[in-house]
Tab-separated table of C-alpha atoms in Angstrom:
chain	number	residue	atom	x	y	z
A	516	MET	CA	47.563	195.215	30.613
A	517	ALA	CA	44.386	194.633	32.583
A	518	ALA	CA	43.057	198.026	31.460
A	519	VAL	CA	43.718	197.172	27.805
A	520	PHE	CA	41.904	193.835	28.152
A	521	ALA	CA	38.983	195.498	29.937
A	522	GLY	CA	38.709	198.181	27.247
A	523	PHE	CA	38.823	195.526	24.523
A	524	LEU	CA	36.019	193.545	26.172
A	525	LEU	CA	33.945	196.677	26.707
A	526	ALA	CA	34.195	197.528	23.014
A	527	LEU	CA	33.163	193.979	22.112
A	528	MET	CA	30.190	194.179	24.485
A	529	LEU	CA	28.968	197.298	22.676
A	530	ARG	CA	29.508	195.570	19.332
A	531	TYR	CA	27.797	192.295	20.325
A	532	PRO	CA	25.264	193.208	23.049
A	533	MET	CA	22.929	190.233	22.572
A	534	GLN	CA	25.750	187.694	22.654
A	535	SER	CA	27.182	189.372	25.742
A	536	VAL	CA	23.899	189.217	27.643
A	537	GLN	CA	23.330	185.601	26.624
A	538	ALA	CA	26.866	184.613	27.674
A	539	ALA	CA	26.443	186.273	31.074
A	540	ALA	CA	23.150	184.446	31.539
A	541	ASP	CA	24.787	181.138	30.589
A	542	GLY	CA	27.646	181.729	33.027
A	543	LEU	CA	25.315	182.619	35.882
A	544	ARG	CA	23.128	179.602	35.067
A	545	THR	CA	26.181	177.347	35.246
A	546	PHE	CA	27.116	178.935	38.562
A	547	ALA	CA	23.608	178.663	40.033
A	548	GLN	CA	22.958	175.100	38.901
A	549	GLY	CA	26.377	173.461	39.104
A	550	VAL	CA	28.627	175.427	41.461
A	551	LEU	CA	26.527	177.131	44.118
A	552	PRO	CA	24.596	174.062	45.409
A	553	ALA	CA	27.776	172.084	46.152
A	554	LEU	CA	30.324	174.769	46.975
A	555	PHE	CA	28.333	177.112	49.233
A	556	PRO	CA	27.552	174.640	52.062
A	557	TYR	CA	31.036	173.158	51.734
A	558	MET	CA	32.714	176.547	52.223
A	559	ALA	CA	30.473	177.420	55.164
A	560	LEU	CA	31.274	174.154	56.941
A	561	CYS	CA	35.002	174.540	56.218
A	562	GLN	CA	34.902	177.956	57.892
A	563	LEU	CA	33.311	176.373	60.963
A	564	LEU	CA	36.082	173.752	60.938
A	565	SER	CA	38.976	176.198	60.580
A	566	PRO	CA	39.501	176.894	64.340
A	567	ALA	CA	39.677	173.158	65.054
A	568	LEU	CA	42.196	172.676	62.229
A	569	ALA	CA	44.305	175.555	63.559
A	570	ARG	CA	44.525	173.897	66.997
A	571	MET	CA	45.578	170.471	65.732
A	572	ARG	CA	48.664	169.044	67.441
A	573	ARG	CA	49.133	165.377	66.541
A	574	VAL	CA	48.119	165.632	62.866
A	575	PRO	CA	49.986	167.946	60.441
A	576	ARG	CA	47.663	170.785	59.531
A	577	ALA	CA	48.500	170.382	55.838
A	578	LEU	CA	46.869	166.919	55.754
A	579	PRO	CA	43.235	167.860	56.514
A	580	VAL	CA	43.599	171.045	54.456
A	581	THR	CA	44.751	168.985	51.472
A	582	VAL	CA	41.973	166.413	51.850
A	583	LEU	CA	39.248	169.045	52.188
A	584	ALA	CA	40.668	171.024	49.249
A	585	PHE	CA	40.952	167.946	47.014
A	586	LEU	CA	37.386	166.863	47.773
A	587	GLY	CA	35.861	170.334	47.513
A	588	GLY	CA	37.880	171.794	44.648
A	589	SER	CA	38.682	175.434	43.933
A	590	PRO	CA	38.283	177.957	45.442
A	591	GLY	CA	37.340	176.139	48.657
A	592	GLY	CA	40.949	175.152	49.309
A	593	ALA	CA	42.203	178.700	48.763
A	594	ARG	CA	39.650	180.108	51.195
A	595	LEU	CA	40.535	177.503	53.828
A	596	ILE	CA	44.240	178.391	53.484
A	597	ALA	CA	43.406	182.073	53.935
A	598	LEU	CA	41.324	181.330	57.039
A	599	LEU	CA	44.120	179.296	58.651
A	600	CYS	CA	46.727	181.935	57.795
A	601	ALA	CA	44.563	184.578	59.447
A	602	GLN	CA	44.618	182.445	62.616
A	603	GLY	CA	48.421	182.051	62.522
A	604	ALA	CA	48.263	178.310	61.862
A	605	LEU	CA	50.415	178.248	58.684
A	606	SER	CA	53.896	179.577	57.995
A	607	PRO	CA	54.634	181.437	54.718
A	608	ARG	CA	56.455	178.378	53.351
A	609	GLN	CA	53.521	176.090	54.182
A	610	THR	CA	51.159	178.601	52.598
A	611	ARG	CA	53.104	178.607	49.328
A	612	MET	CA	53.260	174.813	49.194
A	613	LEU	CA	49.543	174.417	49.941
A	614	ALA	CA	48.674	177.060	47.349
A	615	ALA	CA	50.534	174.965	44.765
A	616	LEU	CA	48.958	171.716	45.972
A	617	THR	CA	45.307	172.635	46.483
A	618	GLY	CA	44.392	174.471	43.273
A	619	THR	CA	42.423	171.449	42.107
A	620	CYS	CA	39.094	170.831	40.443
A	621	SER	CA	36.117	169.201	42.129
A	622	PRO	CA	36.142	165.396	41.681
A	623	MET	CA	32.360	165.479	41.257
A	624	PHE	CA	32.857	167.610	38.140
A	625	LEU	CA	35.407	165.199	36.661
A	626	LEU	CA	33.666	161.931	37.571
A	627	GLY	CA	30.157	163.173	36.863
A	628	THR	CA	29.955	166.066	34.418
A	629	VAL	CA	33.008	165.450	32.225
A	630	SER	CA	32.422	161.684	32.160
A	631	ALA	CA	28.860	162.307	31.008
A	632	TRP	CA	29.977	164.736	28.323
A	633	ALA	CA	32.398	162.140	26.937
A	634	CYS	CA	30.153	159.132	27.703
A	635	SER	CA	33.197	157.440	29.237
A	636	HIS	CA	33.719	156.581	32.889
A	637	ALA	CA	37.356	155.696	32.124
A	638	LEU	CA	37.992	159.274	31.034
A	639	GLY	CA	36.727	160.688	34.333
A	640	VAL	CA	38.822	158.287	36.422
A	641	CYS	CA	41.934	158.973	34.329
A	642	LEU	CA	41.413	162.731	34.612
A	643	LEU	CA	40.963	162.582	38.377
A	644	LEU	CA	44.050	160.437	39.018
A	645	SER	CA	46.234	162.491	36.684
A	646	HIS	CA	44.877	165.746	38.125
A	647	TRP	CA	45.617	164.790	41.735
A	648	MET	CA	49.044	163.284	41.014
A	649	GLY	CA	49.988	166.315	38.929
A	650	ALA	CA	49.106	168.590	41.847
A	651	ALA	CA	51.293	166.499	44.158
A	652	LEU	CA	54.243	166.693	41.736
A	653	CYS	CA	53.759	170.451	41.421
A	654	ALA	CA	53.863	170.851	45.210
A	655	LEU	CA	57.006	168.701	45.428
A	656	CYS	CA	58.728	170.909	42.849
A	657	VAL	CA	57.735	174.034	44.752
A	658	ARG	CA	59.048	172.531	47.969
A	659	ALA	CA	62.338	171.528	46.339
A	660	PHE	CA	62.997	174.970	44.840
A	661	ASP	CA	61.650	177.049	47.721
A	662	ARG	CA	64.835	178.311	49.371
A	663	SER	CA	63.138	180.340	52.062
A	664	GLU	CA	64.049	179.668	55.667
A	665	MET	CA	62.332	176.738	57.309
A	666	PRO	CA	59.934	177.741	60.073
A	667	GLN	CA	61.371	177.348	63.534
A	668	SER	CA	59.885	174.607	65.624
A	669	ALA	CA	57.410	175.867	68.151
A	670	ALA	CA	58.118	175.585	71.817
A	671	PRO	CA	56.334	172.831	73.715
A	672	GLY	CA	52.844	173.835	74.666
A	673	SER	CA	52.834	176.866	72.362
A	674	SER	CA	49.784	177.445	70.210
A	675	PRO	CA	48.436	180.018	67.786
A	676	PRO	CA	46.715	182.996	69.354
A	677	PRO	CA	43.211	182.106	70.514
A	678	GLU	CA	40.581	182.649	67.868
A	679	THR	CA	36.913	183.174	68.570
A	680	PRO	CA	35.044	180.269	66.949
A	681	PRO	CA	32.872	181.565	64.097
A	682	SER	CA	29.147	181.407	64.569
A	683	LEU	CA	26.918	179.720	62.026
A	684	ALA	CA	25.566	183.112	60.951
A	685	SER	CA	29.052	184.548	60.342
A	686	ALA	CA	30.105	181.412	58.439
A	687	VAL	CA	27.039	181.664	56.199
A	688	GLN	CA	27.595	185.390	55.653
A	689	GLY	CA	31.292	184.996	54.816
A	690	SER	CA	30.628	182.086	52.468
A	691	ALA	CA	27.831	183.984	50.710
A	692	GLN	CA	30.178	186.903	50.044
A	693	ALA	CA	32.813	184.488	48.747
A	694	MET	CA	30.269	182.866	46.428
A	695	LEU	CA	29.463	186.260	44.902
A	696	THR	CA	33.129	186.517	43.904
A	697	VAL	CA	33.048	183.023	42.401
A	698	GLY	CA	29.872	183.713	40.426
A	699	GLY	CA	31.208	187.026	39.150
A	700	CYS	CA	34.431	185.419	37.899
A	701	ILE	CA	32.537	182.657	36.096
A	702	ALA	CA	30.114	185.093	34.430
A	703	LEU	CA	32.859	187.535	33.388
A	704	MET	CA	35.115	184.899	31.852
A	705	THR	CA	32.178	183.234	30.079
A	706	VAL	CA	31.356	186.598	28.503
A	707	ALA	CA	35.016	187.102	27.556
A	708	ALA	CA	35.216	183.696	25.876
A	709	ARG	CA	31.968	184.246	23.926
A	710	LEU	CA	32.974	187.735	22.781
A	711	CYS	CA	36.417	186.582	21.660
A	712	ALA	CA	34.770	183.855	19.592
A	713	CYS	CA	32.509	186.482	17.999
A	714	ALA	CA	35.411	188.865	17.345
A	715	PHE	CA	37.649	186.240	15.721
A	716	PRO	CA	35.366	183.976	13.674
A	717	ALA	CA	38.265	183.030	11.401
A	718	LEU	CA	39.841	181.028	14.210
A	719	GLY	CA	39.401	177.315	13.845
A	720	GLY	CA	37.424	175.212	16.274
A	721	GLY	CA	40.575	174.046	18.030
A	722	ALA	CA	41.873	177.580	18.584
A	723	GLN	CA	38.495	178.771	19.875
A	724	ALA	CA	38.264	175.802	22.250
A	725	ALA	CA	41.793	176.471	23.541
A	726	LEU	CA	40.973	180.162	24.069
A	727	HIS	CA	37.754	179.237	25.865
A	728	ALA	CA	39.631	176.807	28.118
A	729	ALA	CA	42.276	179.432	28.899
A	730	LEU	CA	39.548	181.820	30.070
A	731	GLU	CA	36.903	179.532	31.589
A	732	MET	CA	37.655	175.909	32.403
A	733	ALA	CA	34.259	174.162	32.344
A	734	GLY	CA	33.047	175.575	29.040
A	735	GLY	CA	36.488	175.064	27.538
A	736	ALA	CA	36.520	171.394	28.527
A	737	HIS	CA	33.121	170.913	26.880
A	738	ALA	CA	34.347	172.692	23.746
A	739	ILE	CA	37.423	170.443	23.562
A	740	LEU	CA	35.308	167.304	23.868
A	741	SER	CA	33.038	168.613	21.090
A	742	LEU	CA	35.922	168.772	18.588
A	743	GLY	CA	35.808	165.044	17.842
A	744	LEU	CA	39.460	164.430	18.707
A	745	PRO	CA	40.813	160.903	19.285
A	746	PRO	CA	39.938	159.786	22.833
A	747	ARG	CA	43.499	159.834	24.142
A	748	THR	CA	44.229	163.273	22.663
A	749	ALA	CA	40.960	164.659	23.997
A	750	ALA	CA	41.732	163.287	27.464
A	751	VAL	CA	45.182	164.916	27.504
A	752	CYS	CA	43.816	168.283	26.334
A	753	VAL	CA	40.944	168.272	28.829
A	754	CYS	CA	43.297	167.265	31.641
A	755	ALA	CA	45.614	170.168	30.826
A	756	ALA	CA	42.685	172.606	30.672
A	757	VAL	CA	41.165	171.416	33.942
A	758	SER	CA	44.509	171.427	35.763
A	759	PHE	CA	45.376	174.953	34.618
A	760	GLY	CA	41.874	176.088	35.564
A	761	GLY	CA	41.694	179.091	33.277
A	762	VAL	CA	41.643	182.756	34.214
A	763	SER	CA	38.299	182.309	35.979
A	764	VAL	CA	39.583	179.799	38.557
A	765	LEU	CA	42.856	181.718	38.853
A	766	LEU	CA	40.945	184.882	39.796
A	767	GLN	CA	38.766	182.964	42.254
A	768	ASN	CA	41.786	181.545	44.076
A	769	LEU	CA	43.644	184.858	43.993
A	770	SER	CA	40.715	186.638	45.613
A	771	PHE	CA	41.562	184.663	48.776
A	772	LEU	CA	45.293	183.935	48.423
A	773	ARG	CA	46.470	187.435	47.548
A	774	THR	CA	45.731	188.540	51.111
A	775	VAL	CA	48.210	185.945	52.451
A	776	GLY	CA	51.124	186.878	50.185
A	777	ILE	CA	50.550	184.682	47.104
A	778	SER	CA	51.321	186.651	43.932
A	779	VAL	CA	49.737	186.359	40.489
A	780	PRO	CA	52.923	185.118	38.710
A	781	TYR	CA	53.560	182.495	41.391
A	782	LEU	CA	50.049	181.046	41.221
A	783	ALA	CA	49.951	181.155	37.409
A	784	LEU	CA	53.313	179.346	37.239
A	785	CYS	CA	52.090	176.685	39.680
A	786	ARG	CA	48.953	176.085	37.637
A	787	ALA	CA	50.933	175.883	34.381
A	788	LEU	CA	53.308	173.380	35.989
A	789	HIS	CA	50.325	171.429	37.298
A	790	ALA	CA	48.812	171.322	33.799
A	791	LEU	CA	52.096	170.063	32.311
A	792	PHE	CA	52.489	167.254	34.852
A	793	ALA	CA	48.818	166.240	34.697
A	794	ALA	CA	48.761	166.114	30.884
A	795	ALA	CA	51.881	163.924	30.801
A	796	LEU	CA	50.422	161.572	33.415
A	797	CYS	CA	47.102	161.414	31.563
A	798	ARG	CA	48.880	160.406	28.372
A	799	LEU	CA	50.532	157.534	30.253
A	800	LEU	CA	47.490	156.407	32.243
A	801	TYR	CA	44.729	156.607	29.642
A	802	PRO	CA	45.576	153.456	27.595
A	803	PRO	CA	45.640	151.012	30.556
A	804	LEU	CA	42.641	152.623	32.264
A	805	SER	CA	40.554	152.630	29.090
A	806	ARG	CA	41.209	148.894	28.742
A	807	ALA	CA	40.610	148.108	32.414
A	808	LEU	CA	37.402	150.123	32.854
A	809	PRO	CA	34.226	149.658	30.807
A	810	ALA	CA	33.196	152.308	28.322
A	811	ALA	CA	30.124	153.008	30.488
A	812	ALA	CA	27.671	153.855	27.735
A	813	PHE	CA	25.201	156.257	29.301
A	814	PRO	CA	23.234	159.075	27.699
A	815	LEU	CA	24.626	162.595	27.567
A	816	GLY	CA	23.906	164.419	30.801
A	817	ALA	CA	23.502	161.296	32.945
A	818	PRO	CA	25.828	160.876	35.904
A	819	ALA	CA	28.782	158.616	35.402
A	820	ALA	CA	28.884	155.288	37.168
A	821	GLY	CA	30.528	155.571	40.515
A	822	ALA	CA	30.114	159.340	40.736
A	823	ALA	CA	26.858	159.255	42.646
A	824	GLY	CA	28.395	157.802	45.776
A	825	PHE	CA	31.479	159.978	45.760
A	826	PRO	CA	29.946	162.996	47.574
A	827	ALA	CA	29.669	160.751	50.639
A	828	LEU	CA	33.422	161.134	51.142
A	829	PRO	CA	33.317	164.913	51.680
A	830	ALA	CA	30.266	164.468	53.872
A	831	LEU	CA	32.110	161.902	55.991
A	832	TRP	CA	35.098	164.206	56.442
A	833	ILE	CA	32.871	167.136	57.333
A	834	LEU	CA	30.948	165.125	59.917
A	835	LEU	CA	34.173	163.858	61.463
A	836	GLY	CA	35.532	167.385	61.545
A	837	LEU	CA	32.396	168.731	63.162
A	838	ALA	CA	32.582	165.978	65.755
A	839	ALA	CA	36.210	166.896	66.474
A	840	LEU	CA	35.232	170.556	66.716
A	841	GLY	CA	32.493	169.765	69.208
A	842	LEU	CA	34.834	167.580	71.261
A	843	ASP	CA	37.474	170.302	71.261
A	844	ARG	CA	34.989	172.914	72.455
A	845	ARG	CA	33.720	170.571	75.152
A	846	ARG	CA	37.261	170.022	76.426
A	847	ALA	CA	37.851	173.780	76.439
A	848	ARG	CA	34.719	174.331	78.532
A	849	VAL	CA	35.821	171.624	80.963
A	850	ARG	CA	39.265	173.233	81.317
A	851	ARG	CA	37.736	176.659	81.931
A	852	ALA	CA	35.384	175.210	84.538
A	853	ARG	CA	38.278	173.490	86.318
A	854	ARG	CA	40.328	176.691	86.346
A	855	ALA	CA	37.386	178.649	87.723
A	856	THR	CA	36.876	176.030	90.435
A	857	SER	CA	40.561	176.080	91.394
A	858	LEU	CA	40.546	179.877	91.607
A	859	ARG	CA	37.522	179.879	93.908
A	860	THR	CA	39.123	177.306	96.184
């Protein structure tokens, strides 16, 4: 199936070369201007935090992973899950549940970009709440139907095998390689969406927007908002598109999760379930939120009210995590020094 799709796209590229080049340039521009500046430092810092998260005792490891994934969006959560699995910090059942829970979109995109496209702060807030609650419901369903054996409780004092803390250089290098995968997925799916629109001009605007959203989430959300649908209908459609993520986000997450045993059908089913729950919640929440929040009339492209201060939350979590990492390393050095002193005496 993948070979057939690739051959079809290759034929379309030869038929529409100018449109293909322009679409690739647009996808890479979106990646360079909107994704890379926020996601690259976030992924590098999460890699530095991963050893400290793996050694946590009093706090469930799923909690900080979920918070960091919700605040950073995809594929940062998938990469963090893969890093913790490589260190033996997550069981297969926990990995499956977190994969269902953390395939979310960046809140900065919903509160800032999408709100500006629609000129409505209420839409961004409704999308974010529905998106997060839909992910939680999806994870609860996965947990309820996952019949695999529960992991055995660890013996007192047991811990994952010791992991060498990553250096800043290795974190930057690993995150840069991961960002190449993200940029390639965005560019490829943007080209696919543009070529499909060129190949099937008879499709209506709604069908083309749905196809674009199924392939690439950000451009598809913009296309849906450009259709002139009623506000509530547009909110539900955008929420479903963002929660599913499209093939582009699915490929980005799979590039990290496939190595830890997450299959393509499982992740696609989780994202479809997430989209269903989020769309239903958005349909319920939009009327009261649109009445409670102001319309927030701001020009197209301006940041939505309240979105500017939101990045402080990820920064606060990262700083707290780095402080915990430094404290943990300091305690480890003190323990090693005490053991060395006791051996000499």
